[in-house]
CSV table of C-alpha atoms in Angstrom, one decimal:
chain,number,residue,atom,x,y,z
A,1438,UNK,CA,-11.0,7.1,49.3
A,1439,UNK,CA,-11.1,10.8,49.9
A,1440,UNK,CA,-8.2,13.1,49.7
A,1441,UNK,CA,-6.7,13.7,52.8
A,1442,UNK,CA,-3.0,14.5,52.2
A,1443,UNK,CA,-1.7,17.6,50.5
A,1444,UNK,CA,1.5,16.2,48.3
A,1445,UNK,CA,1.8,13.1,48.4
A,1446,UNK,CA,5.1,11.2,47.1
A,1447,UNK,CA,5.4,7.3,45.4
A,1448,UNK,CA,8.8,5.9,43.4
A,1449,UNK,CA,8.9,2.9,40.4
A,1450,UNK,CA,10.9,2.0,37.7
A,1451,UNK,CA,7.6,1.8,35.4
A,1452,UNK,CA,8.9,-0.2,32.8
A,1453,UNK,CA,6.0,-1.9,30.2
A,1454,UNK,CA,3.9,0.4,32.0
A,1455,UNK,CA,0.9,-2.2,32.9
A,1456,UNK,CA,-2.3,-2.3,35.0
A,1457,UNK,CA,-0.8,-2.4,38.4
A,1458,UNK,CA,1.0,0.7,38.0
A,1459,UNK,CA,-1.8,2.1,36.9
A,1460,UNK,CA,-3.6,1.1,39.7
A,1461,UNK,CA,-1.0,2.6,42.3
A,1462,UNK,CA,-1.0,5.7,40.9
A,1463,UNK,CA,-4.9,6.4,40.3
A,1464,UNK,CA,-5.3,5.2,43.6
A,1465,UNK,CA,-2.2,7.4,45.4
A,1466,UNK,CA,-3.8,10.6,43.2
A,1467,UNK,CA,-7.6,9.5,45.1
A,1468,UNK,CA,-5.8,10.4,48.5
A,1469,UNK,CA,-3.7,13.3,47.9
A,1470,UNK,CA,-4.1,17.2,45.8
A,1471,UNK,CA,-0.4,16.9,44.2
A,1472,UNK,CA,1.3,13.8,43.3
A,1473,UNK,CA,4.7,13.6,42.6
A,1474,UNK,CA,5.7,10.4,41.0
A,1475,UNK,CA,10.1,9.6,41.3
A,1476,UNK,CA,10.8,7.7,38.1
A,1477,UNK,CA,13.9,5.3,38.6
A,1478,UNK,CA,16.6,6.0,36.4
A,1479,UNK,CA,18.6,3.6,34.3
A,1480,UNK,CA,21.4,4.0,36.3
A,1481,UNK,CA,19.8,3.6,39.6
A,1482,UNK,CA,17.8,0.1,37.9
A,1483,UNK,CA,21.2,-1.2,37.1
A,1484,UNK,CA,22.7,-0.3,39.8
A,1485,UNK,CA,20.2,-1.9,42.7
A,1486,UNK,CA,18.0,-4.0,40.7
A,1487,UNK,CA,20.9,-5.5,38.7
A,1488,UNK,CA,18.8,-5.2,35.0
A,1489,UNK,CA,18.6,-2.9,32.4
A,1490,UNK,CA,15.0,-1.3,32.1
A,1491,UNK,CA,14.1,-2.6,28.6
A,1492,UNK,CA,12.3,1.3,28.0
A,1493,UNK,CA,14.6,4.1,28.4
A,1494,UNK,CA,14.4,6.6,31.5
A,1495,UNK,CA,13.1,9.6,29.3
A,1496,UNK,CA,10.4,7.5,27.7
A,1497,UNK,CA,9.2,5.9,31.1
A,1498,UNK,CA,9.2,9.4,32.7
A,1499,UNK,CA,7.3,10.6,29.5
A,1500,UNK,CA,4.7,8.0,29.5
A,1501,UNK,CA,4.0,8.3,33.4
A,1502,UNK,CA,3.8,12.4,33.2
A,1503,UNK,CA,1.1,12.0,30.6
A,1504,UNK,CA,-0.7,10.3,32.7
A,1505,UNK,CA,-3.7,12.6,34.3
A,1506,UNK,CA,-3.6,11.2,37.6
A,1507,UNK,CA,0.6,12.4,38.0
A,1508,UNK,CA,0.8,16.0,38.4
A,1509,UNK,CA,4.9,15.8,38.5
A,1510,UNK,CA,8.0,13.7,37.8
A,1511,UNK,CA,11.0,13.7,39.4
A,1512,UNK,CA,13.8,11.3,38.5
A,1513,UNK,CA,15.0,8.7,41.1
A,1514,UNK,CA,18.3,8.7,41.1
A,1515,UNK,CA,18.6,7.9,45.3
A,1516,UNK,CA,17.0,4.8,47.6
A,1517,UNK,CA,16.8,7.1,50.9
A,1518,UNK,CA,13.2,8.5,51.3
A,1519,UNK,CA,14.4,10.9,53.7
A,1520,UNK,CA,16.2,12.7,51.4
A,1521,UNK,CA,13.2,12.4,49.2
A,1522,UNK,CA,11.2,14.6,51.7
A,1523,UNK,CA,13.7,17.3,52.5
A,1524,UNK,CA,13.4,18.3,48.5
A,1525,UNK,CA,10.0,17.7,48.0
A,1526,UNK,CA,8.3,18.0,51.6
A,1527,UNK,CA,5.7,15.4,50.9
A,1528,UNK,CA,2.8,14.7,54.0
A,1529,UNK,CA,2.2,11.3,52.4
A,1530,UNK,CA,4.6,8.3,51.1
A,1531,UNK,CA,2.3,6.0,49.1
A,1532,UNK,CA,3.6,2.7,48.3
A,1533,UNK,CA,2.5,-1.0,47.4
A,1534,UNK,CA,1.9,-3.5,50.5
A,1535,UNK,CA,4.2,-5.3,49.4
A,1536,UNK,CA,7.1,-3.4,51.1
A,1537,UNK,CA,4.8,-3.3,54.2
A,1538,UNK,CA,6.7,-4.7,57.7
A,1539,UNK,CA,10.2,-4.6,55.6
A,1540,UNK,CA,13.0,-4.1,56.6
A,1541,UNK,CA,13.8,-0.6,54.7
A,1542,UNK,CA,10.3,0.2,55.4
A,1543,UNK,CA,10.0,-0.6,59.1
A,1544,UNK,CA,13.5,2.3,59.3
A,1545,UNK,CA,11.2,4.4,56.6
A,1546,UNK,CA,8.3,4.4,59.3
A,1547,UNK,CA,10.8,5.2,62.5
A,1548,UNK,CA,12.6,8.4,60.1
A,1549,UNK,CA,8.7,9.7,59.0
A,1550,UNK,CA,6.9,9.8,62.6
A,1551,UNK,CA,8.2,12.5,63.8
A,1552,UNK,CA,7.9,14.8,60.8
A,1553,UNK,CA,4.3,13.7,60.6
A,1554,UNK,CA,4.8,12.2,57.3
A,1555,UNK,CA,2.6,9.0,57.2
A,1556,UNK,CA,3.1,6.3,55.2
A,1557,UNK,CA,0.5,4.6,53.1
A,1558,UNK,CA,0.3,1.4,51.9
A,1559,UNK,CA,-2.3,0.4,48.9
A,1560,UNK,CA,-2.4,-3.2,48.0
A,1561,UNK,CA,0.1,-4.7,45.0
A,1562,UNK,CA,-2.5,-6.0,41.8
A,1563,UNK,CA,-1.6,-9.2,41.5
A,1564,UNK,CA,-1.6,-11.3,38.7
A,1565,UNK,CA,0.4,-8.8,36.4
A,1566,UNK,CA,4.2,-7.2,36.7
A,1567,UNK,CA,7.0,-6.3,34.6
A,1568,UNK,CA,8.8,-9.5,34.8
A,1569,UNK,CA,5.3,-11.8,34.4
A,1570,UNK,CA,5.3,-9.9,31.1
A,1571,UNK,CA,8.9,-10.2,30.2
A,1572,UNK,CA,8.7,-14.1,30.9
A,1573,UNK,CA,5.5,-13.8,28.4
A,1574,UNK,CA,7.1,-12.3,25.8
A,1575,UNK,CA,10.2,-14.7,26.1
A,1576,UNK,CA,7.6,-17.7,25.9
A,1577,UNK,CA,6.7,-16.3,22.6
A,1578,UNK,CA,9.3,-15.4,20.9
């Protein structure tokens, strides 16, 4: 992949930071100069997830800035992407395939084209996720 985006924008929760979110944001940093990673907050998780993120906001953003492949992190406090853009005037939206052809995204895609924001998609690593590793840990405990 070679970097063709100047600031490019992705969003998670990050909680028991794992492979596969290491994987989406190595791979968003390989196609952009800036990334700027949105960090749910609690309140937000609760809110439209319905679950309490079992490591704390600050900690989560803590552990992702340290990370040498984030150059920023913002909290995510917000679902509209739009809004997103107009404070951080990103070129590129980077998320996993996952959300590719849905609903939200499909809106995301109409909203984006005319700014000349593009949205890409980089495939979800499967085989590991927060909630594989929270049934896990239940199984062992």
């Amino acid at each position: 992949m070679e970097k063709k985006y100047k600031i490019g924008y992705t969003t998670g929760v990050f909680d028991l930071l794992h492979t596969g979110h290491l994987n989406i944001l190595e791979n968003s940093k390989k196609i952009c100069d800036k990334l700027i990673v949105a960090v749910c907050t609690d309140e937000y998780v609760k809110e439209t997830k319905h679950i309490t993120p079992i490591i704390p906001y600050e900690d989560r953003a803590r552990m992702v800035a340290a990370l040498k492949c984030v150059d920023e992190v913002v909290p995510m406090t917000y679902t509209d992407k739009l809004k997103a853009w107009e404070e951080y005037k990103f070129d590129v939206l980077i998320s996993g395939d996952d959300w590719k052809g849905s609903e939200r995204y499909q809106l995301t895609e109409k909203q984006f084209e005319p700014l000349g924001v593009d949205i890409y998609y980089l495939p979800y690593t499967k085989g590991i996720s927060t909630t594989m590793i929270k049934k896990k840990i239940k199984e062992l405990v």
